mmCIF file of C-alpha atoms in Angstrom:
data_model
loop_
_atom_site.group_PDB
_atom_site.id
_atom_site.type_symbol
_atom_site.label_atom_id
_atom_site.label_comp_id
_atom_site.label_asym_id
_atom_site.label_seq_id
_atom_site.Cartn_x
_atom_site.Cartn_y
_atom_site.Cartn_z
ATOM 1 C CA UNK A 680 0.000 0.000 0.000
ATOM 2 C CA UNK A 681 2.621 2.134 0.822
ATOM 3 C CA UNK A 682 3.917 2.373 -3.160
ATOM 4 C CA UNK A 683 0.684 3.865 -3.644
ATOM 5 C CA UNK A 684 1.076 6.731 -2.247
ATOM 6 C CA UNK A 685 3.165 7.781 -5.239
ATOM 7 C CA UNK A 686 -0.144 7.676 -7.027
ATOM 8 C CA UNK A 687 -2.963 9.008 -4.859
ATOM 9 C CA UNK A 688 -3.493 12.645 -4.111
ATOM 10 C CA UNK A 689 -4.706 13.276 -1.079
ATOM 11 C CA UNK A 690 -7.510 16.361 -1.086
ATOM 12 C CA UNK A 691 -6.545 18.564 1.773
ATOM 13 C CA UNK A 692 -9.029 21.577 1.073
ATOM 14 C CA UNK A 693 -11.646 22.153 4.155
ATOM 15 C CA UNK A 694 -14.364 21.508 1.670
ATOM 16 C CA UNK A 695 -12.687 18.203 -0.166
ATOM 17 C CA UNK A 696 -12.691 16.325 3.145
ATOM 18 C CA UNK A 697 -13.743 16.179 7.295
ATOM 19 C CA UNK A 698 -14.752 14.570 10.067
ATOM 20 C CA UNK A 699 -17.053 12.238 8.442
ATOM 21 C CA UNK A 700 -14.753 11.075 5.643
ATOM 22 C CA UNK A 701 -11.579 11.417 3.856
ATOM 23 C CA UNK A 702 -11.048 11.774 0.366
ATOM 24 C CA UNK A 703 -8.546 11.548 -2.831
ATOM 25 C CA UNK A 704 -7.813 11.082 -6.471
ATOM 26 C CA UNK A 705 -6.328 8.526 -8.864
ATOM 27 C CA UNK A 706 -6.275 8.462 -12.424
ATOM 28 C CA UNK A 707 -8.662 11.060 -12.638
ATOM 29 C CA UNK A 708 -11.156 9.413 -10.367
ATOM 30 C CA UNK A 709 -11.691 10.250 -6.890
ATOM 31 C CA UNK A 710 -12.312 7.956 -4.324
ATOM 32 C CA UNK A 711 -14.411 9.160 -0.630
ATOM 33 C CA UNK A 712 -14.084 7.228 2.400
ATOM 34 C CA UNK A 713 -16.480 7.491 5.186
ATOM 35 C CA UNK A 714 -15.080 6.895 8.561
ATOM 36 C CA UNK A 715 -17.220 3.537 9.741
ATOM 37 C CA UNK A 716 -19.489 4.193 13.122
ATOM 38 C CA UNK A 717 -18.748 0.914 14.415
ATOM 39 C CA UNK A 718 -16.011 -1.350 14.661
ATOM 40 C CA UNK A 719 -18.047 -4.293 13.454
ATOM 41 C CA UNK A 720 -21.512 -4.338 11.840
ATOM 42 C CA UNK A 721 -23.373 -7.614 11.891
ATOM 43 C CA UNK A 722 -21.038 -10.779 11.033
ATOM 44 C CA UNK A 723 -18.043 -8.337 9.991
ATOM 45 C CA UNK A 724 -14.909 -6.596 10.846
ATOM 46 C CA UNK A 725 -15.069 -2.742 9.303
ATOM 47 C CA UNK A 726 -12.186 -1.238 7.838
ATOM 48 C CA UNK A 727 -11.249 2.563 8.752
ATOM 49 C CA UNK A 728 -11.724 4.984 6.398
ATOM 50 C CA UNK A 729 -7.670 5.752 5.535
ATOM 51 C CA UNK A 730 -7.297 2.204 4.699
ATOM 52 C CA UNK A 731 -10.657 1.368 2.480
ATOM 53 C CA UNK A 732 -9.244 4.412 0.614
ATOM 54 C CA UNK A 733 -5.582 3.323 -0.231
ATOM 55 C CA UNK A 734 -7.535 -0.060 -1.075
ATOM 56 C CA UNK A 735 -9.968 0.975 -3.425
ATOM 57 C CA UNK A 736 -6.556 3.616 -5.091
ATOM 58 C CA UNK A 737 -4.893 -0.233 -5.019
ATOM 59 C CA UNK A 738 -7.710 -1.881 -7.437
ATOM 60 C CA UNK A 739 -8.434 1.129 -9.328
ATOM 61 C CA UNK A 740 -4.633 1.360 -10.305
ATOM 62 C CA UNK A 741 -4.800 -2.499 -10.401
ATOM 63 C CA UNK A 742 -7.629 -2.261 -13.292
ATOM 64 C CA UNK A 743 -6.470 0.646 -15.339
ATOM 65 C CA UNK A 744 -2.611 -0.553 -15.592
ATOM 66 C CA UNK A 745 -3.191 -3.777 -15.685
ATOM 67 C CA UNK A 746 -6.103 -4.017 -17.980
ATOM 68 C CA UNK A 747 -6.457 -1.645 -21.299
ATOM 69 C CA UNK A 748 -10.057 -3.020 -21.895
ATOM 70 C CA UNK A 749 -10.683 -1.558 -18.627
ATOM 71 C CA UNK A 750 -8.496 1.445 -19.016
ATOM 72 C CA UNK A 751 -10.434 2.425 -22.715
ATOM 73 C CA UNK A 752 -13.806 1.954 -21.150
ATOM 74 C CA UNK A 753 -12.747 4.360 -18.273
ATOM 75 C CA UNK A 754 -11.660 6.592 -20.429
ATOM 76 C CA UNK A 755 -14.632 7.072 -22.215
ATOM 77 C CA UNK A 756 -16.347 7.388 -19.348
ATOM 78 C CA UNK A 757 -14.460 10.078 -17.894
ATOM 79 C CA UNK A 758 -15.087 11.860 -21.147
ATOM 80 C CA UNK A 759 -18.720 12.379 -20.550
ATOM 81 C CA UNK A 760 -18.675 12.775 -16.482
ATOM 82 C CA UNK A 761 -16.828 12.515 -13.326
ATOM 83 C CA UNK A 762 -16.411 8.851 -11.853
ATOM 84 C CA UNK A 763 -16.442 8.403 -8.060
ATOM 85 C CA UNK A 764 -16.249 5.895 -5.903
ATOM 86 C CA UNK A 765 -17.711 5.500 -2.012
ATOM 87 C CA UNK A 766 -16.722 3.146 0.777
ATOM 88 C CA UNK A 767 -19.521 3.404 3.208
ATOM 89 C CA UNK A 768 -18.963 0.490 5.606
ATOM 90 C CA UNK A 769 -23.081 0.494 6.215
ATOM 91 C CA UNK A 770 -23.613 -1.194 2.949
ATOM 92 C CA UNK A 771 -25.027 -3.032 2.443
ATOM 93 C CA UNK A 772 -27.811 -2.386 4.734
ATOM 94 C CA UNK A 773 -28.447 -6.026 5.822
ATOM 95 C CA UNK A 774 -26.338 -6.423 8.197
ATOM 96 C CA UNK A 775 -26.119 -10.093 7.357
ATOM 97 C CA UNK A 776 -25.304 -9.690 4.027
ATOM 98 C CA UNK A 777 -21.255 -10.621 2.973
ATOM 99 C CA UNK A 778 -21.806 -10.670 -0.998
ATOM 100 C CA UNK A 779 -21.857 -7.841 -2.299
ATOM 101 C CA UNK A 780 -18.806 -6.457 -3.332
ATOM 102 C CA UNK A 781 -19.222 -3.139 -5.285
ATOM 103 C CA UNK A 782 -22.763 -1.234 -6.592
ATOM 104 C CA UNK A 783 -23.092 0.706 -9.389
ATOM 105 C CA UNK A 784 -25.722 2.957 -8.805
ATOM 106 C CA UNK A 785 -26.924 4.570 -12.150
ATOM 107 C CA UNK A 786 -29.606 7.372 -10.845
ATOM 108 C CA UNK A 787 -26.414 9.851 -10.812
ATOM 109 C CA UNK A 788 -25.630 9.926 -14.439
ATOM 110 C CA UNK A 789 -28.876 11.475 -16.094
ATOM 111 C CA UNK A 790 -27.069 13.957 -18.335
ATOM 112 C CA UNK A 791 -30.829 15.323 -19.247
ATOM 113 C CA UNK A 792 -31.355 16.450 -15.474
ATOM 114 C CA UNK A 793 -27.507 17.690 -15.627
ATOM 115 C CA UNK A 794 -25.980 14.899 -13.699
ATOM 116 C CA UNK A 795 -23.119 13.480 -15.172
ATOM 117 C CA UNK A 796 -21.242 11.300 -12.293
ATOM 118 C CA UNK A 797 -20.602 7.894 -12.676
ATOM 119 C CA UNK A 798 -20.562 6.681 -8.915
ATOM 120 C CA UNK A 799 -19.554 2.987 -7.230
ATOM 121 C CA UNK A 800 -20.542 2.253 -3.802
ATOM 122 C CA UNK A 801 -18.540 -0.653 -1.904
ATOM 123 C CA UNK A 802 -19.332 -1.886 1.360
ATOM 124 C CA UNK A 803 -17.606 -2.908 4.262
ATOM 125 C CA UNK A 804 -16.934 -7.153 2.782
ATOM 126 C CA UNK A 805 -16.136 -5.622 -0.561
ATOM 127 C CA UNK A 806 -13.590 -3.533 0.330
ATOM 128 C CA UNK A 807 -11.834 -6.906 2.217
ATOM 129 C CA UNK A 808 -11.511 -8.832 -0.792
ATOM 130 C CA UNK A 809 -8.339 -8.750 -2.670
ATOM 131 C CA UNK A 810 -6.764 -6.356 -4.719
ATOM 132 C CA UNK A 811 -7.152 -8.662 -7.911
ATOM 133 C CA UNK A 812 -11.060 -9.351 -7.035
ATOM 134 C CA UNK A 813 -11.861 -5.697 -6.159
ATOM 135 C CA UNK A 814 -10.339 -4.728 -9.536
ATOM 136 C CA UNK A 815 -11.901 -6.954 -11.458
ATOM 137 C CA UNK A 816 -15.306 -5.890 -9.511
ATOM 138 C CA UNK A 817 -14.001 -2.157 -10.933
ATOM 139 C CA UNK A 818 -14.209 -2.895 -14.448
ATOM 140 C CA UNK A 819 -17.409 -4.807 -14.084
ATOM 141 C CA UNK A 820 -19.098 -1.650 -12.389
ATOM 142 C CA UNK A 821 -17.243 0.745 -14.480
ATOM 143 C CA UNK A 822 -16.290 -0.448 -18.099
ATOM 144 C CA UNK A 823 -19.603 -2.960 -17.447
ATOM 145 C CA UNK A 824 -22.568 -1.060 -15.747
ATOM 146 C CA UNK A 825 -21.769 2.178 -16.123
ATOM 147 C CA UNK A 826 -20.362 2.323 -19.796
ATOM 148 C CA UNK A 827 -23.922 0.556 -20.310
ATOM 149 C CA UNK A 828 -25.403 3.415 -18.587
ATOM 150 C CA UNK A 829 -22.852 5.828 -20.800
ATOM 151 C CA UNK A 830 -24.442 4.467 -23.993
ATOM 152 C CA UNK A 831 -28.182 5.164 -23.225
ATOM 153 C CA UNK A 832 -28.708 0.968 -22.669
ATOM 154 C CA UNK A 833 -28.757 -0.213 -19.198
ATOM 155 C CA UNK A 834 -32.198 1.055 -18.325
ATOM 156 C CA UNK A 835 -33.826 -1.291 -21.236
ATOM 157 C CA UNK A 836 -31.993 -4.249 -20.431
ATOM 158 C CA UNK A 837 -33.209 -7.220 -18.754
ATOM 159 C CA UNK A 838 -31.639 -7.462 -15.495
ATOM 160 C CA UNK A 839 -29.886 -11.117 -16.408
ATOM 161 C CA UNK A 840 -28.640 -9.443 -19.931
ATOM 162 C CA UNK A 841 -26.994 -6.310 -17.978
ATOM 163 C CA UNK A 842 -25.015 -8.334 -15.693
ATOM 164 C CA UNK A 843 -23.868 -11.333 -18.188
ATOM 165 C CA UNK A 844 -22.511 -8.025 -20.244
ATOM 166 C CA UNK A 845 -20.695 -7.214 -17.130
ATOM 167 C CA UNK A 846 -19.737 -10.502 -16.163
ATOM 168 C CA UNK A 847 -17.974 -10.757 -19.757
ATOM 169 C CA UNK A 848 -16.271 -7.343 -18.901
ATOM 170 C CA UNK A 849 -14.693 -8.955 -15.442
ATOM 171 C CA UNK A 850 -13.632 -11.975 -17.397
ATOM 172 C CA UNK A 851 -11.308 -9.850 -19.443
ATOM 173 C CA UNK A 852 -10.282 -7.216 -16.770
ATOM 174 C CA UNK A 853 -9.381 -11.348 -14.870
ATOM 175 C CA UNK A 854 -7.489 -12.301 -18.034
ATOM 176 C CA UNK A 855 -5.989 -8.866 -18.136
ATOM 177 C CA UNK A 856 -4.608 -8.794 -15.088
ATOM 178 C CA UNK A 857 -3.274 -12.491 -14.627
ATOM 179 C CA UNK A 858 -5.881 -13.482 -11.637
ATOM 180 C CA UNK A 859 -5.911 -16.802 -10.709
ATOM 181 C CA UNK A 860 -9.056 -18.653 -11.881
ATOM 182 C CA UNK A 861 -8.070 -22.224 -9.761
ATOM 183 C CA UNK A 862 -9.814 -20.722 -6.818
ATOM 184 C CA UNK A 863 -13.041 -21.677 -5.657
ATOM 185 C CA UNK A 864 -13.856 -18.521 -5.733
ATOM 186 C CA UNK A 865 -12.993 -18.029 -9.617
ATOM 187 C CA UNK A 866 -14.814 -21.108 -10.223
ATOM 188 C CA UNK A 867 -17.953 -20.188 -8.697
ATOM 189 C CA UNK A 868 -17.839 -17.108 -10.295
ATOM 190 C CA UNK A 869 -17.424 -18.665 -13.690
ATOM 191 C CA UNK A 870 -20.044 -21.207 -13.415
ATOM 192 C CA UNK A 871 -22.278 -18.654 -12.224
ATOM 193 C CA UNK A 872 -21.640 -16.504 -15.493
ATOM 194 C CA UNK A 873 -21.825 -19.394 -18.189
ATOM 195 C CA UNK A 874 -25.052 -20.883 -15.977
ATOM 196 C CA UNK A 875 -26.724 -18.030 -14.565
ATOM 197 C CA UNK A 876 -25.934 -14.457 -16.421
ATOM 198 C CA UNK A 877 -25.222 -15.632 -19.332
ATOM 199 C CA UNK A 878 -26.978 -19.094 -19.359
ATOM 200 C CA UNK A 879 -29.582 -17.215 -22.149
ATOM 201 C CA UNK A 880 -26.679 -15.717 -24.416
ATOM 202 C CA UNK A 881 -24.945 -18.962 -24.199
ATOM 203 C CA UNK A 882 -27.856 -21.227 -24.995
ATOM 204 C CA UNK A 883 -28.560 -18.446 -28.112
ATOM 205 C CA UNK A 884 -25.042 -19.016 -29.521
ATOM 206 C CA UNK A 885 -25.378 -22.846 -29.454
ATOM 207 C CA UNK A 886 -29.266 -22.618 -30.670
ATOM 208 C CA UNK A 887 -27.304 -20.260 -33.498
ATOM 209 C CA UNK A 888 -24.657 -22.720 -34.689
ATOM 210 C CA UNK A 889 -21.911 -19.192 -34.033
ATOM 211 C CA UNK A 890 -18.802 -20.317 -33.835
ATOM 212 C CA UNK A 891 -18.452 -18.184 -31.231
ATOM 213 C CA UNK A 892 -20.275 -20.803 -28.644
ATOM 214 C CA UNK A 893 -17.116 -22.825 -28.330
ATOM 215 C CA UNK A 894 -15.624 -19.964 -26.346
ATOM 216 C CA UNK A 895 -17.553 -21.113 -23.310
ATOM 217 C CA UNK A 896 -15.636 -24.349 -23.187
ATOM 218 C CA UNK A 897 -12.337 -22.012 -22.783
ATOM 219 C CA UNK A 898 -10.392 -21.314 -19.712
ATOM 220 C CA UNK A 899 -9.662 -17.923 -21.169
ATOM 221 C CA UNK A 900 -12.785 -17.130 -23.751
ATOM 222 C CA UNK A 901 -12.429 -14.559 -26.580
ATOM 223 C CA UNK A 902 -14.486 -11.974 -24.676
ATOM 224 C CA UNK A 903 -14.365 -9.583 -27.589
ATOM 225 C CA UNK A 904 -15.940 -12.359 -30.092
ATOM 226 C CA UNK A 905 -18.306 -12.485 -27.340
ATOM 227 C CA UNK A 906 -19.553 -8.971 -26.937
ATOM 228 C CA UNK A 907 -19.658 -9.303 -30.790
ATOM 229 C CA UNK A 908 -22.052 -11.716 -30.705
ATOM 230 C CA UNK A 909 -23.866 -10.112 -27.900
ATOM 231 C CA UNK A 910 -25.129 -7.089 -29.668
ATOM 232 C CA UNK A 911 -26.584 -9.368 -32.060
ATOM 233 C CA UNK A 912 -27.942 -11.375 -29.150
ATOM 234 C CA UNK A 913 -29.562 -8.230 -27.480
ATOM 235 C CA UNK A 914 -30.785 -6.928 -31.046
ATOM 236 C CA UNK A 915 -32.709 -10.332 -31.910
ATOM 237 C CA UNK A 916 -34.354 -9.892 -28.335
ATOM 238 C CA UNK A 917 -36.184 -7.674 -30.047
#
């Protein structure tokens, strides 16, 4: 953590940061950290403020060196509006709840009521997972959800279509950045995108005869074929 200093600005200004949280700025995208009220909500440990901060620098760095999928997408965001991201260690508001790792909420970016900020909200288990998970969970809320958002499509899509989309994006910003898929972890999160989010697209490019359908049998799929064949996918959804 400490080589990332190098990269994160701290805000210093009166009105940038104070009591309640502590703020900075990486690669053009600045990251607010709300000091937790408790030491442990429900089933988990929280992390102070200081340190959820240098994390979420680590993973943002993590995705947009290590990934230029990720790092393009970003870009294109930051084009159009700012990108933020919040650790509020009472998220999620179950207290019970240890699986969500990062929120995209899309209600800020509504250029036609003159917001334009793309914001990510992770919790207090999100911001304990590792630096290769949490950047992974980066691109999928940032070069998945909210580039979706970005392009006028997320509020039409079907819930399952949105997140396979995203699920796609993680599997590059994973191949991108060398994580290791022998995990249990990795695995579950694989069979959850061939057999849950993307169980429809999948079962479209077999019911097609594309080419492209062998790519689910791959450790490392051609995610680019696969967003190919995805916007033909959404388009034939009618």
């Amino acid at each position: 953590m400490a080589a990332l200093l190098g990269f994160l600005l701290f805000a210093s200004s009166a009105d940038a940061q104070d009591d309640t949280y502590v703020a900075g700025e990486i690669h053009g995208i600045t990251v607010f950290a709300f000091h937790p009220e408790a030491e442990r909500i429900g089933n988990v440990r929280t992390t102070d403020a200081e340190t959820a901060m240098q994390t979420i620098g680590a993973a943002i760095d993590r995705a947009f060196r290590g990934s230029e999928f990720t790092r393009k997408r970003i870009d294109a965001l930051k084009k159009k509006g700012d990108i933020e991201f919040y650790y509020d260690a009472n998220h999620p508001k179950n207290v019970m709840s240890e699986v969500n790792i990062a929120l995209y909420l899309p209600e800020y970016y509504t250029p036609s009521k003159g917001k334009r900020t793309f914001l990510i909200l992770i919790g207090r288990t999100g911001i304990q997972w590792t630096n290769d998970e949490l950047a992974a969970a980066v691109a999928h809320e940032l070069a998945g959800h909210a580039y979706q958002r970005m392009q006028g499509r997320l509020r039409d899509m079907r819930i399952l279509d949105a997140e396979c989309e995203a699920y796609l994006v993680h599997e590059q910003a994973n191949q991108d950045i060398g994580a290791d898929k022998t995990t249990d972890e990795a695995i579950s999160l694989r069979q959850a995108t061939d057999y849950h989010w993307c169980d429809d697209f999948r079962r479209w490019t077999l019911a097609e005869g594309l080419a492209v359908a062998d790519e689910w049998d791959e450790l490392n799929p051609d995610v680019p074929a696969l967003l190919k064949a995805f916007k033909t996918y959404i388009a034939d959804q009618g």
